[in-house]
CSV table of C-alpha atoms in Angstrom, one decimal:
chain,number,residue,atom,x,y,z
A,279,MET,CA,-21.0,4.4,59.6
A,280,GLY,CA,-20.9,5.9,56.1
A,281,GLN,CA,-17.9,5.3,53.8
A,282,SER,CA,-15.0,7.6,54.4
A,283,THR,CA,-12.4,8.7,51.8
A,284,ARG,CA,-9.7,11.3,51.6
A,285,GLU,CA,-10.2,13.9,48.9
A,286,ILE,CA,-7.3,15.9,47.7
A,287,GLU,CA,-8.3,18.6,45.1
A,288,ARG,CA,-7.5,22.1,43.9
A,289,LYS,CA,-10.0,24.5,42.4
A,290,TYR,CA,-9.2,27.0,39.7
A,291,ALA,CA,-10.9,29.9,37.9
A,292,ALA,CA,-12.3,29.2,34.5
A,293,PRO,CA,-9.9,29.3,31.5
A,294,ALA,CA,-9.9,32.7,29.9
A,295,ALA,CA,-10.4,31.4,26.4
A,296,ASP,CA,-12.7,28.8,24.8
A,297,ASP,CA,-9.8,27.1,23.2
A,298,MET,CA,-8.8,24.2,25.5
A,299,SER,CA,-6.3,22.5,23.1
A,300,TRP,CA,-3.5,23.3,25.5
A,301,LEU,CA,-4.8,20.6,27.9
A,302,SER,CA,-2.8,18.2,25.8
A,303,GLU,CA,0.3,19.6,27.5
A,304,LEU,CA,-0.8,17.7,30.7
A,305,ALA,CA,0.3,14.5,29.0
A,306,GLY,CA,3.9,14.2,30.1
A,307,VAL,CA,3.4,15.8,33.5
A,308,ASP,CA,4.9,13.4,36.0
A,309,THR,CA,3.5,10.0,35.0
A,310,VAL,CA,0.5,11.3,33.0
A,311,ALA,CA,0.5,9.7,29.5
A,312,SER,CA,-3.0,10.7,28.2
A,313,LEU,CA,-6.2,12.5,28.8
A,314,VAL,CA,-9.4,10.5,28.5
A,315,ASP,CA,-12.6,12.3,27.8
A,316,ARG,CA,-15.4,10.9,30.0
A,317,GLY,CA,-18.2,13.1,28.8
A,318,VAL,CA,-20.6,15.4,30.6
A,319,ARG,CA,-22.4,14.8,33.9
A,320,ASP,CA,-25.3,16.7,35.5
A,321,LEU,CA,-25.0,17.1,39.2
A,322,ASP,CA,-27.6,18.6,41.6
A,323,ALA,CA,-26.8,19.2,45.3
A,324,VAL,CA,-28.6,20.8,48.2
A,325,TYR,CA,-26.3,22.1,50.9
A,326,TYR,CA,-27.4,22.1,54.6
A,327,ASP,CA,-26.2,24.3,57.4
A,328,THR,CA,-27.4,26.2,60.4
A,329,ALA,CA,-29.1,29.6,60.0
A,330,ASP,CA,-25.8,31.4,60.8
A,331,LEU,CA,-23.7,29.1,58.6
A,332,ARG,CA,-21.7,27.4,61.4
A,333,LEU,CA,-20.6,24.6,59.1
A,334,ALA,CA,-19.4,26.9,56.4
A,335,ARG,CA,-17.6,29.1,58.8
A,336,SER,CA,-15.6,26.1,60.1
A,337,SER,CA,-14.8,24.9,56.5
A,338,ALA,CA,-17.1,21.9,56.6
A,339,THR,CA,-19.9,21.1,54.1
A,340,LEU,CA,-22.9,18.8,54.2
A,341,ARG,CA,-24.9,18.2,51.1
A,342,LEU,CA,-27.4,15.8,49.5
A,343,ARG,CA,-26.4,15.1,45.9
A,344,THR,CA,-28.4,13.6,43.1
A,345,GLY,CA,-26.9,12.6,39.7
A,346,GLY,CA,-23.4,11.4,39.0
A,347,THR,CA,-21.8,8.2,40.4
A,348,ASP,CA,-21.9,9.2,44.1
A,349,ALA,CA,-25.5,10.3,44.8
A,350,GLY,CA,-26.3,10.6,48.4
A,351,TRP,CA,-25.3,12.5,51.5
A,352,HIS,CA,-21.7,13.9,51.6
A,353,LEU,CA,-20.0,15.4,54.7
A,354,LYS,CA,-16.7,17.0,54.0
A,355,LEU,CA,-14.4,17.8,56.9
A,356,PRO,CA,-11.2,19.9,56.5
A,357,GLN,CA,-7.7,18.3,56.8
A,358,ALA,CA,-4.2,19.6,56.2
A,359,GLY,CA,-3.3,21.3,52.9
A,360,ASP,CA,-5.5,20.6,49.9
A,361,SER,CA,-7.1,17.5,51.5
A,362,ARG,CA,-10.5,16.9,53.0
A,363,GLU,CA,-12.2,13.8,54.5
A,364,GLU,CA,-15.4,12.9,52.7
A,365,ILE,CA,-18.0,10.7,54.4
A,366,HIS,CA,-20.7,9.3,52.2
A,367,SER,CA,-24.1,8.0,53.2
A,368,PRO,CA,-26.9,6.6,51.0
A,369,PRO,CA,-29.7,8.9,49.9
A,370,ALA,CA,-32.3,9.7,52.5
A,371,ASP,CA,-35.0,12.3,53.0
A,372,GLU,CA,-33.5,13.6,56.2
A,373,VAL,CA,-29.9,14.3,57.4
A,374,PRO,CA,-28.6,10.8,58.5
A,375,GLU,CA,-28.2,10.7,62.3
A,376,GLU,CA,-24.6,9.6,62.0
A,377,LEU,CA,-23.7,12.7,60.0
A,378,ARG,CA,-25.7,14.9,62.3
A,379,GLU,CA,-23.7,13.6,65.2
A,380,LEU,CA,-20.4,14.2,63.4
A,381,VAL,CA,-21.1,17.9,62.9
A,382,LEU,CA,-22.5,18.4,66.4
A,383,GLY,CA,-19.3,20.0,67.6
A,384,ARG,CA,-19.7,22.6,64.8
A,385,THR,CA,-23.4,23.2,64.9
A,386,ARG,CA,-23.4,23.2,68.7
A,387,GLY,CA,-27.0,21.8,68.6
A,388,ALA,CA,-28.4,24.4,66.2
A,389,PRO,CA,-30.8,22.9,63.7
A,390,LEU,CA,-29.7,22.1,60.1
A,391,ARG,CA,-31.7,23.4,57.2
A,392,PRO,CA,-31.2,23.7,53.4
A,393,VAL,CA,-29.3,26.9,52.6
A,394,VAL,CA,-28.3,26.7,48.9
A,395,ARG,CA,-28.9,24.5,45.8
A,396,ILE,CA,-26.0,24.1,43.4
A,397,ARG,CA,-26.4,22.5,40.0
A,398,THR,CA,-23.4,21.7,38.0
A,399,THR,CA,-22.8,20.6,34.4
A,400,ARG,CA,-19.5,18.9,34.6
A,401,SER,CA,-17.2,18.0,31.7
A,402,VAL,CA,-14.8,15.3,32.9
A,403,ARG,CA,-11.3,14.3,31.7
A,404,GLU,CA,-9.2,11.6,33.4
A,405,LEU,CA,-5.4,11.9,33.6
A,406,ALA,CA,-4.2,8.4,32.9
A,407,ASP,CA,-0.8,6.6,33.1
A,408,THR,CA,0.6,4.4,30.3
A,409,GLY,CA,-1.5,1.4,31.6
A,410,GLY,CA,-4.7,3.4,31.6
A,411,GLY,CA,-4.8,3.8,35.4
A,412,VAL,CA,-6.5,7.0,36.6
A,413,LEU,CA,-4.1,9.4,38.3
A,414,ALA,CA,-6.4,12.4,38.6
A,415,GLU,CA,-9.6,13.9,37.3
A,416,LEU,CA,-9.9,17.3,35.7
A,417,CYS,CA,-13.3,18.8,35.5
A,418,LEU,CA,-14.6,21.9,33.9
A,419,ASP,CA,-17.8,22.9,35.7
A,420,THR,CA,-20.6,25.3,34.8
A,421,VAL,CA,-22.3,26.2,38.0
A,422,ARG,CA,-25.6,27.7,39.0
A,423,ALA,CA,-26.3,28.4,42.7
A,424,ASP,CA,-29.7,29.3,44.0
A,425,SER,CA,-30.2,30.6,47.6
A,426,LEU,CA,-32.7,28.7,49.7
A,427,LEU,CA,-32.6,31.5,52.2
A,428,ASP,CA,-33.7,34.2,49.7
A,429,GLU,CA,-35.4,32.9,46.5
A,430,ASP,CA,-34.4,36.0,44.5
A,431,ARG,CA,-30.7,35.5,44.8
A,432,HIS,CA,-28.7,33.3,42.5
A,433,ALA,CA,-25.3,33.2,40.8
A,434,VAL,CA,-23.7,31.5,37.7
A,435,TRP,CA,-20.0,30.9,37.1
A,436,THR,CA,-17.5,28.5,35.5
A,437,GLU,CA,-14.6,26.9,37.3
A,438,MET,CA,-12.0,24.1,36.9
A,439,GLU,CA,-11.3,21.4,39.5
A,440,VAL,CA,-8.4,18.9,39.7
A,441,GLU,CA,-8.9,16.0,42.1
A,442,LEU,CA,-6.2,13.4,42.8
A,443,ALA,CA,-7.1,9.8,42.5
A,444,GLU,CA,-7.2,7.8,45.8
A,445,GLY,CA,-3.7,6.9,46.9
A,446,GLY,CA,-2.1,9.3,44.3
A,447,ASP,CA,1.0,11.4,44.9
A,448,PRO,CA,0.1,15.0,45.8
A,449,ALA,CA,3.2,16.2,43.9
A,450,LEU,CA,1.2,15.5,40.7
A,451,LEU,CA,-1.0,18.4,41.5
A,452,ASP,CA,2.0,20.7,41.5
A,453,GLY,CA,3.0,19.7,38.0
A,454,VAL,CA,-0.6,20.1,36.7
A,455,GLU,CA,-0.8,23.5,38.3
A,456,LYS,CA,2.3,24.7,36.5
A,457,VAL,CA,0.7,23.9,33.1
A,458,LEU,CA,-2.6,25.6,34.2
A,459,ARG,CA,-0.8,28.8,35.3
A,460,LYS,CA,1.3,28.8,32.1
A,461,ASN,CA,-2.0,29.0,30.2
A,462,GLY,CA,-3.5,31.7,32.4
A,463,VAL,CA,-5.6,29.5,34.8
A,464,ASP,CA,-5.1,30.6,38.4
A,465,ARG,CA,-6.5,29.3,41.7
A,466,ALA,CA,-10.2,30.0,42.4
A,467,PRO,CA,-10.8,33.0,44.7
A,468,THR,CA,-12.9,30.8,47.0
A,469,PRO,CA,-12.0,27.4,48.4
A,470,SER,CA,-15.2,25.7,47.4
A,471,LYS,CA,-18.3,26.0,45.3
A,472,LEU,CA,-20.3,26.4,48.5
A,473,ALA,CA,-18.1,29.3,49.7
A,474,ARG,CA,-18.6,31.2,46.5
A,475,ALA,CA,-22.3,30.3,46.4
A,476,LEU,CA,-22.9,31.7,49.9
A,477,ALA,CA,-20.8,34.8,49.2
A,478,GLU,CA,-22.9,35.6,46.1
A,479,THR,CA,-26.4,34.4,47.1
A,480,ALA,CA,-26.8,34.3,50.9
A,481,PRO,CA,-28.5,37.3,52.5
A,482,ALA,CA,-26.0,39.9,53.6
A,483,LYS,CA,-26.4,39.1,57.3
A,484,GLN,CA,-25.6,35.4,56.8
A,485,ALA,CA,-22.9,35.8,54.2
A,486,ALA,CA,-21.0,38.5,56.0
A,487,PRO,CA,-17.7,37.1,57.6
A,488,GLU,CA,-17.4,37.2,61.3
A,489,PRO,CA,-15.8,40.5,62.3
A,490,ASP,CA,-12.2,40.3,63.5
A,491,PRO,CA,-11.9,40.8,67.2
A,492,GLU,CA,-10.4,44.1,68.3
A,493,VAL,CA,-6.9,42.9,69.0
A,494,VAL,CA,-3.9,45.2,68.8
A,495,PRO,CA,-1.5,43.8,66.1
A,496,GLY,CA,1.8,42.5,67.5
A,497,SER,CA,0.5,42.8,71.1
A,498,ALA,CA,0.5,40.3,73.9
A,499,GLY,CA,-3.2,40.0,73.5
A,500,GLU,CA,-2.8,39.0,69.8
A,501,HIS,CA,-0.3,36.3,70.7
A,502,VAL,CA,-2.6,34.8,73.4
A,503,TYR,CA,-5.7,35.1,71.2
A,504,THR,CA,-3.9,33.4,68.3
A,505,TYR,CA,-3.0,30.5,70.5
A,506,LEU,CA,-6.4,30.2,72.0
A,507,ARG,CA,-8.1,30.3,68.6
A,508,ALA,CA,-5.8,27.5,67.3
A,509,GLN,CA,-6.5,25.2,70.3
A,510,ALA,CA,-10.3,25.9,70.1
A,511,ARG,CA,-10.3,25.0,66.5
A,512,ALA,CA,-8.3,21.8,67.1
A,513,LEU,CA,-10.8,20.8,69.7
A,514,VAL,CA,-13.7,21.2,67.3
A,515,ASP,CA,-11.9,19.5,64.5
A,516,LEU,CA,-11.1,16.5,66.7
A,517,ASP,CA,-14.7,16.0,67.7
A,518,PRO,CA,-15.7,13.8,64.8
A,519,ASP,CA,-12.6,11.6,65.2
A,520,VAL,CA,-13.3,11.1,68.9
A,521,ARG,CA,-16.9,10.1,68.1
A,522,ARG,CA,-15.6,7.5,65.6
A,523,GLY,CA,-12.8,6.2,67.9
A,524,ALA,CA,-10.0,7.3,65.6
A,525,PRO,CA,-6.5,6.4,66.9
A,526,ASP,CA,-5.0,9.0,69.3
A,527,SER,CA,-8.0,11.3,68.9
A,528,VAL,CA,-9.1,11.2,72.5
A,529,HIS,CA,-5.5,12.0,73.6
A,530,ARG,CA,-5.2,15.0,71.2
A,531,MET,CA,-8.6,16.4,72.2
A,532,ARG,CA,-7.7,16.1,75.8
A,533,VAL,CA,-4.4,17.9,75.1
A,534,ALA,CA,-6.3,20.7,73.4
A,535,CYS,CA,-8.4,21.1,76.5
A,536,ARG,CA,-5.3,21.2,78.7
A,537,ARG,CA,-3.6,23.7,76.4
A,538,LEU,CA,-6.6,26.0,76.5
A,539,ARG,CA,-7.0,25.7,80.2
A,540,GLY,CA,-3.3,26.3,80.8
A,541,ALA,CA,-3.2,29.4,78.6
A,542,LEU,CA,-6.3,30.8,80.3
A,543,ARG,CA,-4.6,30.4,83.6
A,544,SER,CA,-1.0,31.5,82.7
A,545,HIS,CA,-2.1,34.6,80.9
A,546,ARG,CA,-4.6,36.0,83.4
A,547,PRO,CA,-2.9,39.5,83.2
A,548,VAL,CA,-4.3,39.9,79.7
A,549,LEU,CA,-7.6,38.1,80.1
A,550,SER,CA,-10.6,38.9,82.3
A,551,ARG,CA,-10.7,36.3,85.2
A,552,GLU,CA,-14.5,36.8,85.5
A,553,ALA,CA,-14.9,35.6,81.9
A,554,VAL,CA,-12.3,32.9,81.7
A,555,ASP,CA,-12.3,31.2,85.1
A,556,PRO,CA,-15.6,29.5,84.6
A,557,LEU,CA,-14.4,28.3,81.2
A,558,ARG,CA,-11.3,26.8,82.8
A,559,GLY,CA,-13.6,24.8,85.1
A,560,GLU,CA,-15.6,23.4,82.1
A,561,LEU,CA,-12.4,22.5,80.2
A,562,LYS,CA,-11.2,20.7,83.3
A,563,TRP,CA,-14.5,18.7,83.4
A,564,LEU,CA,-14.2,17.7,79.7
A,565,ALA,CA,-10.5,16.7,80.0
A,566,GLY,CA,-11.5,14.6,83.0
A,567,GLU,CA,-14.3,12.8,81.1
A,568,LEU,CA,-12.0,12.1,78.2
A,569,GLY,CA,-9.2,11.2,80.5
A,570,ALA,CA,-10.9,8.0,81.7
A,571,GLU,CA,-10.7,6.6,78.2
A,572,ARG,CA,-7.2,7.9,77.4
A,573,ASP,CA,-5.8,6.8,80.8
A,574,HIS,CA,-7.1,3.3,80.2
A,575,GLU,CA,-5.6,3.2,76.7
A,576,VAL,CA,-2.2,4.0,78.2
A,577,LEU,CA,-2.5,1.6,81.1
A,578,ALA,CA,-3.8,-1.3,79.1
A,579,ASP,CA,-1.0,-0.9,76.6
A,580,ARG,CA,1.6,-0.8,79.4
A,581,LEU,CA,0.3,-3.9,81.2
A,582,GLY,CA,-0.1,-5.8,78.0
A,583,THR,CA,3.4,-5.0,76.9
A,584,GLY,CA,4.7,-6.1,80.3
A,585,VAL,CA,3.0,-9.5,80.0
A,586,ARG,CA,4.1,-10.0,76.4
A,587,GLU,CA,7.8,-9.3,77.3
A,588,LEU,CA,7.9,-11.9,80.0
A,589,PRO,CA,9.4,-15.3,79.2
A,590,ASP,CA,6.6,-18.0,78.9
A,591,GLU,CA,7.9,-19.9,81.9
A,592,LEU,CA,7.2,-16.8,84.1
A,593,VAL,CA,3.6,-16.4,83.0
A,594,LEU,CA,1.7,-18.7,85.4
A,595,GLY,CA,-2.1,-19.0,85.2
A,596,PRO,CA,-4.6,-17.3,82.8
A,597,VAL,CA,-2.9,-14.0,83.0
A,598,ALA,CA,-3.5,-12.9,79.4
A,599,ALA,CA,-7.2,-13.9,79.6
A,600,ARG,CA,-7.8,-12.0,82.9
A,601,LEU,CA,-6.0,-8.9,81.5
A,602,ARG,CA,-8.2,-9.1,78.3
A,603,ALA,CA,-11.4,-9.4,80.3
A,604,TRP,CA,-10.4,-6.4,82.5
A,605,ASP,CA,-9.5,-4.4,79.3
A,606,VAL,CA,-12.7,-5.1,77.5
A,607,ALA,CA,-14.9,-4.2,80.5
A,608,ARG,CA,-13.0,-1.0,81.3
A,609,ARG,CA,-12.6,0.1,77.7
A,610,ASP,CA,-16.3,-0.2,77.0
A,611,ALA,CA,-17.2,1.8,80.1
A,612,THR,CA,-14.7,4.6,79.5
A,613,ARG,CA,-15.7,4.8,75.8
A,614,ARG,CA,-19.3,5.3,76.8
A,615,ARG,CA,-18.2,8.0,79.2
A,616,SER,CA,-16.4,9.9,76.5
A,617,LEU,CA,-19.4,9.7,74.1
A,618,ALA,CA,-21.8,10.7,76.8
A,619,ALA,CA,-19.8,13.8,77.5
A,620,LEU,CA,-19.7,14.8,73.8
A,621,ASP,CA,-23.5,14.4,73.6
A,622,SER,CA,-24.3,16.4,76.7
A,623,PRO,CA,-25.7,19.9,76.9
A,624,ARG,CA,-22.8,20.8,79.1
A,625,TYR,CA,-20.4,20.1,76.3
A,626,LEU,CA,-22.4,22.1,73.8
A,627,ALA,CA,-22.5,25.0,76.3
A,628,LEU,CA,-18.7,24.8,76.6
A,629,LEU,CA,-18.4,25.0,72.8
A,630,ASP,CA,-20.6,28.1,72.8
A,631,ARG,CA,-18.3,29.7,75.4
A,632,LEU,CA,-15.3,28.8,73.3
A,633,SER,CA,-16.9,30.4,70.2
A,634,GLU,CA,-17.5,33.5,72.3
A,635,LEU,CA,-13.9,33.5,73.5
A,636,THR,CA,-12.5,33.3,70.0
A,637,THR,CA,-14.8,35.9,68.5
A,638,ARG,CA,-14.9,38.4,71.4
A,639,PRO,CA,-11.8,37.6,73.5
A,640,PRO,CA,-12.2,39.2,77.0
A,641,LEU,CA,-8.9,41.2,76.9
A,642,ARG,CA,-7.7,43.4,79.7
A,643,ALA,CA,-5.8,46.7,79.3
A,644,LYS,CA,-2.4,44.9,79.6
A,645,ALA,CA,-3.3,42.9,76.4
A,646,ALA,CA,-2.3,45.9,74.4
A,647,ARG,CA,1.3,45.9,75.7
A,648,LYS,CA,4.3,44.5,73.9
A,649,PRO,CA,4.4,40.7,74.2
A,650,GLU,CA,8.0,40.1,75.3
A,651,LYS,CA,7.7,41.5,78.8
A,652,VAL,CA,4.2,40.1,79.4
A,653,MET,CA,5.1,36.6,78.1
A,654,ALA,CA,8.4,36.5,80.1
A,655,LYS,CA,6.6,37.4,83.3
A,656,ALA,CA,4.0,34.7,82.7
A,657,LEU,CA,6.7,32.1,82.2
A,658,THR,CA,8.6,33.2,85.3
A,659,LYS,CA,5.5,32.9,87.4
A,660,GLU,CA,4.8,29.4,86.0
A,661,PHE,CA,8.4,28.4,86.6
A,662,GLU,CA,8.2,29.5,90.2
A,663,ARG,CA,5.1,27.3,90.7
A,664,LEU,CA,6.9,24.3,89.2
A,665,ARG,CA,10.0,25.0,91.4
A,666,ARG,CA,8.0,24.9,94.6
A,667,ARG,CA,6.4,21.6,93.6
A,668,MET,CA,9.6,20.1,92.5
A,669,ASP,CA,11.3,21.1,95.8
A,670,ARG,CA,8.5,19.4,97.6
A,671,ALA,CA,8.7,16.3,95.5
A,672,LEU,CA,12.4,15.9,95.9
A,673,GLU,CA,12.4,16.6,99.6
A,674,THR,CA,9.6,14.1,100.4
A,675,PRO,CA,10.7,10.6,101.4
A,676,PRO,CA,9.8,7.7,99.0
A,677,GLY,CA,6.3,6.5,99.4
A,678,PRO,CA,2.7,7.6,98.6
A,679,GLU,CA,3.2,11.2,99.6
A,680,ARG,CA,6.2,11.5,97.2
A,681,ASP,CA,4.1,9.9,94.5
A,682,ILE,CA,1.4,12.6,94.9
A,683,ALA,CA,4.1,15.3,95.0
A,684,VAL,CA,5.7,14.1,91.8
A,685,HIS,CA,2.3,14.0,90.1
A,686,GLU,CA,1.6,17.6,91.2
A,687,ALA,CA,5.0,18.6,89.8
A,688,ARG,CA,4.1,17.0,86.5
A,689,LYS,CA,0.9,19.1,86.2
A,690,ALA,CA,2.9,22.3,86.9
A,691,ALA,CA,5.5,21.2,84.3
A,692,LYS,CA,2.7,20.9,81.7
A,693,ARG,CA,1.4,24.4,82.4
A,694,LEU,CA,4.9,25.8,82.1
A,695,ARG,CA,5.4,23.9,78.8
A,696,TYR,CA,2.1,25.2,77.4
A,697,ALA,CA,2.9,28.7,78.5
A,698,ALA,CA,6.2,28.4,76.6
A,699,GLU,CA,4.3,27.3,73.5
A,700,THR,CA,2.2,30.4,73.6
A,701,ALA,CA,5.2,32.6,74.1
A,702,ARG,CA,7.3,31.0,71.4
A,703,PRO,CA,6.3,33.3,68.5
A,704,ALA,CA,7.2,36.3,70.7
A,705,LEU,CA,10.3,35.1,72.6
A,706,GLY,CA,11.7,32.7,70.0
A,707,LYS,CA,14.5,30.2,70.9
A,708,PRO,CA,14.6,31.0,74.6
A,709,ALA,CA,11.0,29.9,75.0
A,710,ARG,CA,11.5,26.9,72.8
A,711,ARG,CA,14.6,25.8,74.8
A,712,LEU,CA,12.8,26.2,78.1
A,713,GLY,CA,9.8,24.3,76.8
A,714,LYS,CA,12.0,21.4,75.7
A,715,ARG,CA,13.8,21.1,79.0
A,716,VAL,CA,10.5,21.2,80.9
A,717,LYS,CA,9.0,18.6,78.6
A,718,ALA,CA,11.8,16.2,79.8
A,719,VAL,CA,10.8,16.9,83.4
A,720,GLN,CA,7.1,16.3,82.5
A,721,LYS,CA,8.0,13.0,80.8
A,722,VAL,CA,10.0,11.6,83.8
A,723,CYS,CA,7.2,12.6,86.2
A,724,GLY,CA,4.6,11.2,83.8
A,725,ASP,CA,6.3,7.9,83.5
A,726,HIS,CA,6.6,7.8,87.3
A,727,HIS,CA,2.9,8.5,87.7
A,728,ASP,CA,1.9,5.9,85.1
A,729,GLY,CA,3.9,3.4,87.1
A,730,VAL,CA,2.1,4.3,90.3
A,731,VAL,CA,-1.3,3.7,88.6
A,732,ALA,CA,0.0,0.5,87.0
A,733,ARG,CA,1.0,-0.9,90.5
A,734,ASP,CA,-2.4,-0.2,91.9
A,735,THR,CA,-4.1,-1.9,89.0
A,736,LEU,CA,-1.8,-4.9,89.2
A,737,ARG,CA,-2.5,-5.3,92.9
A,738,ARG,CA,-6.2,-5.3,92.3
A,739,LEU,CA,-5.8,-7.8,89.4
A,740,ALA,CA,-3.7,-10.0,91.7
A,741,VAL,CA,-6.3,-9.9,94.5
A,742,ALA,CA,-9.0,-10.9,91.9
A,743,ALA,CA,-6.8,-13.7,90.6
A,744,HIS,CA,-6.1,-15.0,94.2
A,745,ALA,CA,-9.8,-15.0,95.0
A,746,ALA,CA,-10.4,-17.1,91.9
A,747,GLY,CA,-7.8,-19.6,92.9
A,748,GLU,CA,-5.3,-18.5,90.3
A,749,ALA,CA,-1.5,-18.2,90.7
A,750,GLY,CA,-0.4,-14.7,91.7
A,751,PHE,CA,3.2,-15.1,90.9
A,752,THR,CA,3.1,-13.2,87.5
A,753,TRP,CA,1.1,-10.3,88.9
A,754,GLY,CA,3.6,-9.9,91.7
A,755,LEU,CA,6.5,-10.1,89.3
A,756,LEU,CA,5.0,-7.3,87.1
A,757,HIS,CA,4.3,-5.2,90.3
A,758,GLY,CA,8.0,-5.6,91.3
A,759,GLN,CA,9.1,-4.5,87.8
A,760,GLU,CA,7.0,-1.4,88.1
A,761,ARG,CA,8.4,-0.6,91.6
A,762,ALA,CA,11.9,-0.9,90.2
A,763,ALA,CA,11.1,1.4,87.2
A,764,GLY,CA,9.6,3.9,89.6
A,765,ARG,CA,12.8,4.0,91.7
A,766,THR,CA,14.8,4.6,88.4
A,767,ARG,CA,12.5,7.5,87.5
A,768,GLU,CA,13.0,9.0,91.0
A,769,GLN,CA,16.7,8.8,90.6
A,770,GLN,CA,16.6,10.5,87.1
A,771,LEU,CA,14.4,13.3,88.3
A,772,PRO,CA,17.0,15.5,90.1
A,773,ALA,CA,19.3,15.7,87.0
A,774,VAL,CA,16.5,16.4,84.6
A,775,TRP,CA,15.2,19.1,86.9
A,776,GLN,CA,18.7,20.6,87.2
A,777,ARG,CA,18.9,21.1,83.5
A,778,ALA,CA,15.4,22.6,83.3
A,779,SER,CA,16.0,25.0,86.2
A,780,ASP,CA,19.3,26.4,84.8
A,781,PRO,CA,19.1,30.1,85.6
A,782,ARG,CA,20.5,30.9,82.1
A,783,LEU,CA,17.4,29.6,80.5
A,784,ARG,CA,15.2,32.2,82.3
A,785,LYS,CA,17.8,34.9,81.9
A,786,THR,CA,17.5,34.8,78.1
A,787,LEU,CA,13.7,35.3,78.3
A,788,ARG,CA,14.2,38.9,79.6
C-alpha cells in the first residue's frame, strides 16, 4: 500500500498587488519566527477521472505528478474541515491497482482516463519557528491548465496556498488567514486547482454541476432527501477505509447501510415503494456481508476481555492459544468476505442505485407536505412496531424464544432511533429525547444478544477443547458469567423500556 499522509491546507486567490513585502507580517503569528525562501519549483500533473468526472464530483482527486519532491501518483480523499488524506504511490505508466481499488466506490467501475493537465510554477516560502522547524508552507502558484477532453480549452491563473506541516496545529492557519485577509487576500473561489481547471476547461457537458433534485424547500421530502444523501455519501467515503482495514470502518459503513435502509422503510409515505424496496434489499445484503467481520470483531474482543480478566488460577489449559487460533481463522475468513462484497458487481450496482436515489429521489406527492406531521406520524408508526416487539419479549419466558424476541426488539429500536435522527431537524428536542431513550433500549437488547452469541461460541470452543483432551473448566466459567450477565440485562430491560415508552415523549412530537 502506498504511503498515506494527512494534508491540511487552505487555498487563496492571488494577491492583488505585486508587492509582497507584507508577508513579513507572518513572522510573529503564533510560533512563526521567520519566513525562509525555498526558491521556485516546476510541477507538472495529469489528473485522471471518469468521463463524467465521478471523482471530482465526490471531492476526490487522482493525479500523476512529475517534478518537485513528491513525483508519482497521488490520490487525495476528503476528510473533515480543511484536511484531506493523501496516498502516494511511485511513478508508473498506468494507474496503480491499489489506487484504482480505493476509488472503486466512487468510479463505480467506470474506466479512468486523463482529463486535464495542470502545470504549476511554484514559489515556496517556509514558515519556521525559532529553532528552524517548519510549521507550514506558503506557496504562490502560477497555474496553466489544459483540457485533455478538448484540446482547444485552457486556463491560466495565479493563486496562493498555505499547507500545515505534518503534526502541526490547525489554529496556525487561522492566524495566517487573518494576515492574508488584512492584506486583501481572500479564500479561492474553488476548493482545488482541479475544480477550477475543470470549471474553466472541461467541455460544458462534463463541467456542468449535477442539477439539484426537484425537492420543495422545507418540506418533508427535503428532510428525508438530506438524510439519505448524507448517509449515501458516508458509505462511499468509508469504502477506502474498509478496503484498508481502518479501525471501526466496517462498523461505520454497516451503520450507514442500516440508516439508509431504515430511512427508506420508515419514510415510505414520501418515497415510491417500487423504487426503494429493491434498494432496501440490497442494503440488507451489504450490511450482512460486512456484518460477519464486524460481529467477529465484537465477539473476539468480548471473549478476549473475559479471559484476560480471570485470575490466572482459573485459566486451566491452553485457553488463550485456542482463542487466538479461533480468532485468526475467523477474522481472515470474514475479512475476505467483506472485500469480496466490495469487489462484486452487485455492490457496484448498489452504488449506481444510490447515486440515482440521491440525484433523482423518487418522491411521492406527500413529500411536498410540511415535515412536522409527516415525521411525527413516521415516528409513531415505528414506535408501535417496537412496542409490539417489546411486549412479546417481556412476556416470553426466559429461554431461546425470549432471546429471539429481544433481538427482534433490538432491530425495531434501531429503526425507531434512525427515524428519530431523520426527524430531528424538523422536530427538534422531542425527536432527540425519544432517540436518546430508545438508544438505551437498543443498548440493553444489544448487550443481551451479544451475550447469547458469546455463549454459543463458548460452548463450541469448549466442545473442541474437550475433544482435544483439554480442560473445559475455564470455558464453562466464562459461559456461566455470560448467562449471569444475560439475566442482568433481562432484569434491566423493563425499566429502560418504561422510560422510552413514556407517553409524554410522543405527545411532544405532535
